[in-house]
Short mmCIF file of C-alpha atoms in Angstrom, two decimals:
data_model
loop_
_atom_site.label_atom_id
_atom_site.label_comp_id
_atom_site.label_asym_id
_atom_site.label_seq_id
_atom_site.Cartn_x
_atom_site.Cartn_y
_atom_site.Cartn_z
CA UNK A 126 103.44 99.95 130.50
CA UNK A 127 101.14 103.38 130.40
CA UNK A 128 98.02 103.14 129.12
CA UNK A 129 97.44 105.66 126.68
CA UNK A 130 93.78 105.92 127.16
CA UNK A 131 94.08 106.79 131.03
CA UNK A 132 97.49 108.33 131.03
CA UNK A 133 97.45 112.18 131.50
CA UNK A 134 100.17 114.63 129.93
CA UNK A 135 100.83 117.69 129.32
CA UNK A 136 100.79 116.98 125.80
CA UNK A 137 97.27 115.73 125.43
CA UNK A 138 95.98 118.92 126.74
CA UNK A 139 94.32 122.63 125.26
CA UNK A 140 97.39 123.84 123.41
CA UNK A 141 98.26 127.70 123.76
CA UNK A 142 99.62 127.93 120.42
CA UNK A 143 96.64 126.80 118.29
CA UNK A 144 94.73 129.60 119.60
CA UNK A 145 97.67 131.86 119.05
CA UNK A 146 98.09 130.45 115.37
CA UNK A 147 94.09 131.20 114.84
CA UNK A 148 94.52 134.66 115.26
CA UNK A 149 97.45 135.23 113.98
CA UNK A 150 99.03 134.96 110.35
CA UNK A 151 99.92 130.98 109.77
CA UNK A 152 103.85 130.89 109.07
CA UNK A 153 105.06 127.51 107.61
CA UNK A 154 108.88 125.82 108.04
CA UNK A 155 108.83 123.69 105.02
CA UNK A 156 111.60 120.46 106.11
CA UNK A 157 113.11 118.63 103.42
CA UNK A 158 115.87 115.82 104.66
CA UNK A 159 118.49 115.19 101.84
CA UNK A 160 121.03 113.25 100.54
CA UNK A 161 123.05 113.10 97.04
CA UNK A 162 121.26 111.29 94.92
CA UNK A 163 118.12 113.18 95.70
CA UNK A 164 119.70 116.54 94.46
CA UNK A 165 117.22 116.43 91.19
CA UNK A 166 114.36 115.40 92.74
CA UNK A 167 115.12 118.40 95.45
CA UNK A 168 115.45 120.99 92.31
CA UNK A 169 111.77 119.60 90.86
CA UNK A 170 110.21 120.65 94.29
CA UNK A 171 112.25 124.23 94.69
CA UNK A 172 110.54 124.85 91.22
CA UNK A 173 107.08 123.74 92.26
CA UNK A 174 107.42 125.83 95.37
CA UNK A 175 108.79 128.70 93.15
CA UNK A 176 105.47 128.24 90.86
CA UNK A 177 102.36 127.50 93.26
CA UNK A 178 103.64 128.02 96.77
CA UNK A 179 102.20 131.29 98.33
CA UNK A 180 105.25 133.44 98.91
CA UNK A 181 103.08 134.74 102.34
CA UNK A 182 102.83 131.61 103.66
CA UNK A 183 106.07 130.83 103.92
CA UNK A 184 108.34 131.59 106.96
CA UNK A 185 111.33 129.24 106.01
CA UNK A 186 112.32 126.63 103.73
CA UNK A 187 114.51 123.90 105.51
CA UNK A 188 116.87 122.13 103.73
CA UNK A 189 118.31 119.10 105.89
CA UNK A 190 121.74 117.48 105.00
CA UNK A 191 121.93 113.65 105.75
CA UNK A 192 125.25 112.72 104.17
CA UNK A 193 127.90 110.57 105.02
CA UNK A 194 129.85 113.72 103.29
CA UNK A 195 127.68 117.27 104.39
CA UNK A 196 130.30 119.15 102.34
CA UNK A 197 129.85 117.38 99.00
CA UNK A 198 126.24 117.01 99.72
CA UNK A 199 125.85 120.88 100.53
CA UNK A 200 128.18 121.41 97.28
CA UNK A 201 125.19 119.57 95.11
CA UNK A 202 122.36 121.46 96.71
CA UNK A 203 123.79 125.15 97.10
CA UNK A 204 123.30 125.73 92.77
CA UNK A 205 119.88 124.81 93.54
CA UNK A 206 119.01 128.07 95.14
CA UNK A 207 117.49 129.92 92.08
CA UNK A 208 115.04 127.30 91.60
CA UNK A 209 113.37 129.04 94.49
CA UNK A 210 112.94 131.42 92.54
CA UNK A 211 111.21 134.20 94.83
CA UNK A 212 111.47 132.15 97.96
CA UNK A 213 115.42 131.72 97.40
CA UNK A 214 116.07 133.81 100.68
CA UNK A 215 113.98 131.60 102.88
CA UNK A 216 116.15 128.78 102.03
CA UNK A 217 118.38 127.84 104.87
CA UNK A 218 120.75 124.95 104.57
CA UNK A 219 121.78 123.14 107.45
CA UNK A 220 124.14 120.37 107.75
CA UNK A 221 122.48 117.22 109.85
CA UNK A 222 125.57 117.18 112.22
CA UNK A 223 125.01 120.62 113.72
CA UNK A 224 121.25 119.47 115.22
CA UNK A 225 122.96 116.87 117.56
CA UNK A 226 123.82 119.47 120.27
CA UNK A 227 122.38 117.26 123.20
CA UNK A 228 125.42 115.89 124.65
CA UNK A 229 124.36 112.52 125.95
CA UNK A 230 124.28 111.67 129.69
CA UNK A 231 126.69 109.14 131.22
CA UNK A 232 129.35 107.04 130.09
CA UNK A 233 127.35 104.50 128.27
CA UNK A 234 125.65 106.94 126.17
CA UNK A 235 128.63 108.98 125.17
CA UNK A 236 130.39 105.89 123.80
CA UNK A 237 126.59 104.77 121.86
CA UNK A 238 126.93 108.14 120.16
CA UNK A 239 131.35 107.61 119.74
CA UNK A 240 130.77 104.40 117.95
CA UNK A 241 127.19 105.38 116.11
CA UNK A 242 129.25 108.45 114.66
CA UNK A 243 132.71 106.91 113.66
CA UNK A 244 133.84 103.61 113.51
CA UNK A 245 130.44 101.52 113.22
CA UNK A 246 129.67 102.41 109.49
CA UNK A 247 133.19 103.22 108.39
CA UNK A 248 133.31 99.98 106.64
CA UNK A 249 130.61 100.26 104.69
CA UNK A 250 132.61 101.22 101.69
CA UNK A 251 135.23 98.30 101.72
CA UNK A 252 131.95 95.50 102.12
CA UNK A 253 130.52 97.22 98.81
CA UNK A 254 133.75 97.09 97.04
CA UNK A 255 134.41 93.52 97.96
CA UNK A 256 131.00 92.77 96.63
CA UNK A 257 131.17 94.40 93.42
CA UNK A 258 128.73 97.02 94.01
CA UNK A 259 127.96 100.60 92.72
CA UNK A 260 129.57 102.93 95.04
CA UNK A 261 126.63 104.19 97.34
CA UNK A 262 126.06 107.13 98.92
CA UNK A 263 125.22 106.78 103.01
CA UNK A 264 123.31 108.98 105.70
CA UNK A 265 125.50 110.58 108.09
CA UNK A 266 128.29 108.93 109.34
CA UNK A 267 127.79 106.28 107.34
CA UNK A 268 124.91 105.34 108.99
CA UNK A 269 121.18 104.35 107.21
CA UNK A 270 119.79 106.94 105.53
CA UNK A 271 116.38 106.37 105.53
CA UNK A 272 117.02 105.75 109.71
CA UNK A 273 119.10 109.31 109.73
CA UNK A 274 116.46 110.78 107.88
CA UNK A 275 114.06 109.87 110.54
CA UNK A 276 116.29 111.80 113.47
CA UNK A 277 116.91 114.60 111.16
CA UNK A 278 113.14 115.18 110.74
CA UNK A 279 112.39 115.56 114.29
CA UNK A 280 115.53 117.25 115.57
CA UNK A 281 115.16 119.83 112.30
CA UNK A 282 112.19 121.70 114.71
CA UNK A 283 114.45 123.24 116.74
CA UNK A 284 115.53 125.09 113.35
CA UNK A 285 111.90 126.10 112.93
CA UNK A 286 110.45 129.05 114.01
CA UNK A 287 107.04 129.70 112.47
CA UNK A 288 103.51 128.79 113.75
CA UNK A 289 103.96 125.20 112.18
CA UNK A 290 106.35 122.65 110.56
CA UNK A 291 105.62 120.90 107.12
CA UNK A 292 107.91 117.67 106.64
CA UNK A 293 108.17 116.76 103.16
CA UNK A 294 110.51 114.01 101.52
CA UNK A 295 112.40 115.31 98.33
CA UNK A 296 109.42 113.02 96.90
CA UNK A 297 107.13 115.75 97.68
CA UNK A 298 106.61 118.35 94.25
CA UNK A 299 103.46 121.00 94.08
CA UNK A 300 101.22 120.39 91.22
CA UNK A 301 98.60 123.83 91.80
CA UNK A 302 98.63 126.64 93.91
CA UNK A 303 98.96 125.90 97.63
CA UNK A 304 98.71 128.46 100.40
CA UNK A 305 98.84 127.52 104.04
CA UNK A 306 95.50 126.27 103.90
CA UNK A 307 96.31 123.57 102.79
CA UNK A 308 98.00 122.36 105.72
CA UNK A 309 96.23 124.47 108.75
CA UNK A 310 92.83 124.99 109.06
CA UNK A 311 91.26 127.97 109.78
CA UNK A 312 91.25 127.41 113.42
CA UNK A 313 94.98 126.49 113.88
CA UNK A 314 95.13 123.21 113.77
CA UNK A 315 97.01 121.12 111.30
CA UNK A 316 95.49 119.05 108.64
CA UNK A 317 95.15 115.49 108.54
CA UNK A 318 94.58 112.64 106.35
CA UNK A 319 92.21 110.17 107.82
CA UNK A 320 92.67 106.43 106.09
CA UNK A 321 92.77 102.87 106.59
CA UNK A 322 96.17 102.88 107.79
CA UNK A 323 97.86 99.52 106.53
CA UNK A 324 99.02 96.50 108.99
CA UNK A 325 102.60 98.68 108.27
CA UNK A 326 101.63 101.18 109.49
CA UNK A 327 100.06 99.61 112.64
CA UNK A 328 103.07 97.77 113.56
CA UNK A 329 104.90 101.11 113.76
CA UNK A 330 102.51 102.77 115.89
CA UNK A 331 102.38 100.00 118.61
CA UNK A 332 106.19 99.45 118.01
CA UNK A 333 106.47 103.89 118.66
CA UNK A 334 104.31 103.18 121.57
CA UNK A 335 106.51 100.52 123.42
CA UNK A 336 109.48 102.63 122.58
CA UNK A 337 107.89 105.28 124.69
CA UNK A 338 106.95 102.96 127.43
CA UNK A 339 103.13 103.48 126.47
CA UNK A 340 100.58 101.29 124.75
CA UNK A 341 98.18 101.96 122.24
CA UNK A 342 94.46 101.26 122.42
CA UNK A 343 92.70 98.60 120.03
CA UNK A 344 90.47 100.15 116.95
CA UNK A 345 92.00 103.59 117.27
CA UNK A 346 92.63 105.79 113.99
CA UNK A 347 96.05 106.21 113.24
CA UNK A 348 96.89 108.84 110.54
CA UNK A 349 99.19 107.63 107.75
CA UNK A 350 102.95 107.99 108.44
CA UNK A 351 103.78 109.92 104.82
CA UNK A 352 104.73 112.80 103.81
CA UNK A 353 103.16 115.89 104.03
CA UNK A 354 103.24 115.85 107.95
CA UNK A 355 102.36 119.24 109.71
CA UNK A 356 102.13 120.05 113.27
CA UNK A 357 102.00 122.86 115.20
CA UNK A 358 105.87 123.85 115.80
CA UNK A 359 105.70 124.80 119.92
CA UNK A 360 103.46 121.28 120.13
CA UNK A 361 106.12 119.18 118.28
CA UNK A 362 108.99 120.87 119.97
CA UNK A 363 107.73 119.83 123.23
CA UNK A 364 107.31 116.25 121.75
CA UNK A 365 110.14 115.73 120.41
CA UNK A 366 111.99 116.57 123.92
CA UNK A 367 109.11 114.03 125.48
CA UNK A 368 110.87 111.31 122.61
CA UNK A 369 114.48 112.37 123.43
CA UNK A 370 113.79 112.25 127.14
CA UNK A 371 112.89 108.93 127.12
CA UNK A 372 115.00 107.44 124.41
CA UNK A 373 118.52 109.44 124.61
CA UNK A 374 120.41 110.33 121.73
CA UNK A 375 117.85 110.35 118.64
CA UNK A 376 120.63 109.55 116.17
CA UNK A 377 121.97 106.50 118.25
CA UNK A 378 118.40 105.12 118.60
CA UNK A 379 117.44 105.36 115.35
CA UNK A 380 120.96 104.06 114.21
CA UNK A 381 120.80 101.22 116.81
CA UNK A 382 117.57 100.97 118.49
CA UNK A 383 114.68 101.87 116.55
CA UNK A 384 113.54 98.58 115.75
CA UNK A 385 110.04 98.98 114.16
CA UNK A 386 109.30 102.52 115.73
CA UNK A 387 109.64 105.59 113.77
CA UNK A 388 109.40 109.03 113.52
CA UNK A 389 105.79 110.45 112.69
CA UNK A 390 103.99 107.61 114.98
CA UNK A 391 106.70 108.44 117.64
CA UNK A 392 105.07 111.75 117.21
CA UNK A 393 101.66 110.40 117.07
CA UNK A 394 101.97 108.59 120.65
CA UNK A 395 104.21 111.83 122.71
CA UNK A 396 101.41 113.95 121.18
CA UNK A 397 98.87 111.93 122.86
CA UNK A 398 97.22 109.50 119.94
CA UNK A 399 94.59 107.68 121.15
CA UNK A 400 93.75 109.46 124.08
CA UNK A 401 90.65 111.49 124.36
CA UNK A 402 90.84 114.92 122.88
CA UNK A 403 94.16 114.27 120.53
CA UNK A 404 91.85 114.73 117.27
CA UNK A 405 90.20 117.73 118.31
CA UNK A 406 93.82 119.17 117.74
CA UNK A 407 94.21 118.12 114.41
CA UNK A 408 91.79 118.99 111.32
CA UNK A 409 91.14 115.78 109.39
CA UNK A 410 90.59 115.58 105.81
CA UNK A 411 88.56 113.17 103.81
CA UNK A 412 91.05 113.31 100.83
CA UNK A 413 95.01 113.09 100.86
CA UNK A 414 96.80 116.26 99.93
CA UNK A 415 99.11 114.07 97.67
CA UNK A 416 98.56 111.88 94.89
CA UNK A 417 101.08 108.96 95.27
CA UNK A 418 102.67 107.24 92.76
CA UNK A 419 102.88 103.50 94.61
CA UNK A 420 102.08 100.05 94.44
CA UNK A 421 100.13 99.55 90.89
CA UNK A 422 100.14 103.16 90.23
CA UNK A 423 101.80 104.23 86.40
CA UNK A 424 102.93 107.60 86.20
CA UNK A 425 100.43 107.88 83.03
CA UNK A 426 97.69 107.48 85.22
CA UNK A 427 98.73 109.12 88.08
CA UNK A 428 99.25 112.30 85.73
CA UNK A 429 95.58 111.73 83.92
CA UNK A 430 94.62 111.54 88.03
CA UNK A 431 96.04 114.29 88.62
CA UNK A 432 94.57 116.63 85.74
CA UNK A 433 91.22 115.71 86.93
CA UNK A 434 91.68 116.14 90.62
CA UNK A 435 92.31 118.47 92.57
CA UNK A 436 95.66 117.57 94.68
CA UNK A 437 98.14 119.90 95.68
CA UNK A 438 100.98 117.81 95.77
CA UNK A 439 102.80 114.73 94.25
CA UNK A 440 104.71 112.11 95.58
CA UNK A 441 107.31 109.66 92.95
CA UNK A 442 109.66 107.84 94.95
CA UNK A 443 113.49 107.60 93.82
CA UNK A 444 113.26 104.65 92.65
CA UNK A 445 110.55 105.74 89.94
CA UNK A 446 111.76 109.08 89.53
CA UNK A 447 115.01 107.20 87.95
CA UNK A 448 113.93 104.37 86.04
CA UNK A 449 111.10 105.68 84.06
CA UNK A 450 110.71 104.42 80.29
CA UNK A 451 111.50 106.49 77.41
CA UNK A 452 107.53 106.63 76.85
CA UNK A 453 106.92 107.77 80.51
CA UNK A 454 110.02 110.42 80.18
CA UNK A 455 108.25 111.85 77.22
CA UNK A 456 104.84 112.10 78.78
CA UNK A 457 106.19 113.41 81.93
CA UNK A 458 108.19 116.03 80.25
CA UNK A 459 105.34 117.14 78.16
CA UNK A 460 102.99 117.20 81.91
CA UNK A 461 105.77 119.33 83.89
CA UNK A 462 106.18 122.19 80.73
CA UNK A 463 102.58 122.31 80.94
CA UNK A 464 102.95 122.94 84.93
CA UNK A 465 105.35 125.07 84.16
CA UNK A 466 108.28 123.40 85.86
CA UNK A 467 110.19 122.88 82.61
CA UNK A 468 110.84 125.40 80.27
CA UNK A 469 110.89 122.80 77.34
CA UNK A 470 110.80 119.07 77.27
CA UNK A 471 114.81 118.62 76.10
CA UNK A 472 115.48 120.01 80.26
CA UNK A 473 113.89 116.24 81.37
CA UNK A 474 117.43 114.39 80.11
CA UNK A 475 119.07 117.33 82.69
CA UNK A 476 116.68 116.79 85.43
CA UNK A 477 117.18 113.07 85.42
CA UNK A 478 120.61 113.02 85.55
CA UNK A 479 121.52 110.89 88.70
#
């Protein structure tokens, strides 16, 4: 293996396009990866983007499909569009299947990608039914979603064409105005949350860095792998062809291969982490941009959190967004009228509505 603290790459270098972006006006290409049962939670972050996302900021709104059905799934997103409200035309809609253009190389690889896209997932259905489970909605071809999400999110920059791409999950919903500031800083370079990233996390950058044939040095910082991610788009373009390069196929790797590796550290190590110079690319912050609802967090008190704070974003998984208690429904509803993102508490029963 390389290692990453002697290795030299274009990559780790002055980039071109951070000097371009500080002169320039800072276009963002906001990603969003998406499957059915996240169509709600997609329409509560249109509206937030509607209300406190600066109109001049943004370049294009993304909206990935990762469906086992991209017509059904673009069929439940598609009435979404006036919850952009203003920033309805930026919305582009793009089905998952049309970013896997590479065709692989070789025999081997063409029958990975045969059996990754057809008959390796096709069963999925039948095993649920014979075990008396709810019918479930897959990632393209059948495959994991959260794993297809993964590809989807790297192979979406070739959509983008701003100064920089902001990956969000349909998690993600804007709680006060936001302009690109809050992503690049004045110089360029995207922001950063610097943390204590947990032994997770950890074990996903090492993992990213074997994947890539590299290895990461002991005690360096490693940014959190969550949502918002920005980068500068030319600089995560050239990455991403650095990770497909060496790994093939993106959607057969992360279907078959992945193992503990995933996207954002992938990024992190073909962007040169932990080599001298990689943070003097990236802006770091002291405080996250998003106030998470996780671990021992209640709604209640990530909502009294965020009325005293001054975050931009918020972050409620699916499987909070769905199960909340009458009580939390009520006090939620009440929160996003007063946002702005409801026009009257009885729309919560509508917006819920797996």
């Amino acid at each position: 293996m390389t290692r990453l603290g002697t290795q030299e790459t274009t990559m780790a270098g002055t980039d071109p396009q951070g000097a371009a972006a500080a002169q320039g006006a800072v276009a963002l290409d906001f990603v969003t990866v998406i499957f059915r049962p996240e169509a709600q939670m997609l329409r509560l972050q249109a509206r937030s983007m509607a209300r406190f996302l600066d109109p001049a900021s943004v370049n294009s709104i993304l909206v990935v499909l990762n469906d086992e059905d991209e017509a059904a799934c673009r069929a439940a997103i598609e009435p979404l569009r006036p919850d952009w409200g203003p920033l309805a035309e930026k919305v582009r809609i793009v089905p998952g299947s049309s970013l896997l253009r590479r065709r692989p190389q070789g025999v081997p690889a063409a029958l990975e990608r045969a059996w990754v896209a057809g008959p390796r997932c096709a069963w999925r259905h039948w095993r649920d039914r014979g075990l008396g489970r709810p019918r479930a909605v897959y990632g393209w071809a059948r495959n994991n979603g959260w794993l297809m999400q993964q590809a989807f999110k790297l192979l979406a920059v070739e959509e983008a064409s701003g100064s920089h791409v902001v990956i969000l999950d349909a998690k993600n919903f804007f709680i006060r105005p936001t302009d690109a500031s809050e992503f690049v800083d004045p110089e360029g370079r995207p922001r950063v949350e610097v943390s204590d990233p947990s032994p997770k996390m950890h074990l996903w950058a090492h993992a990213s860095a074997a994947k890539l044939g590299q290895t990461l040095p002991e005690g360096i910082p490693i940014p959190p792998a969550l949502t918002p991610v920005v980068h500068r788009r030319e600089e995560m373009a050239r990455a991403v062809e650095l990770i497909a390069g060496k790994l093939g196929c993106l959607e057969c790797f992360f279907a078959r291969r992945s193992e503990n590796a995933t996207e954002f550290m992938l990024l992190f190590v073909a962007m040169g982490g932990g080599r001298p110079g990689w943070s003097d690319r990236f802006a770091p912050r002291d405080t996250p941009p998003v106030l998470r609802v996780e671990g021992g967090t209640t709604l209640g008190g990530a909502i009294e959190t965020a009325q005293s704070g001054d975050f931009a974003l918020m972050s409620l998984h699916r499987r909070n967004f769905f199960t909340l208690t009458p009580e939390e429904r009520a006090g939620f509803a009440d929160w996003l009228c007063a946002l702005g993102l409801l026009s009257r508490p009885e729309e919560m029963e509508d917006l819920l509505a797996a």
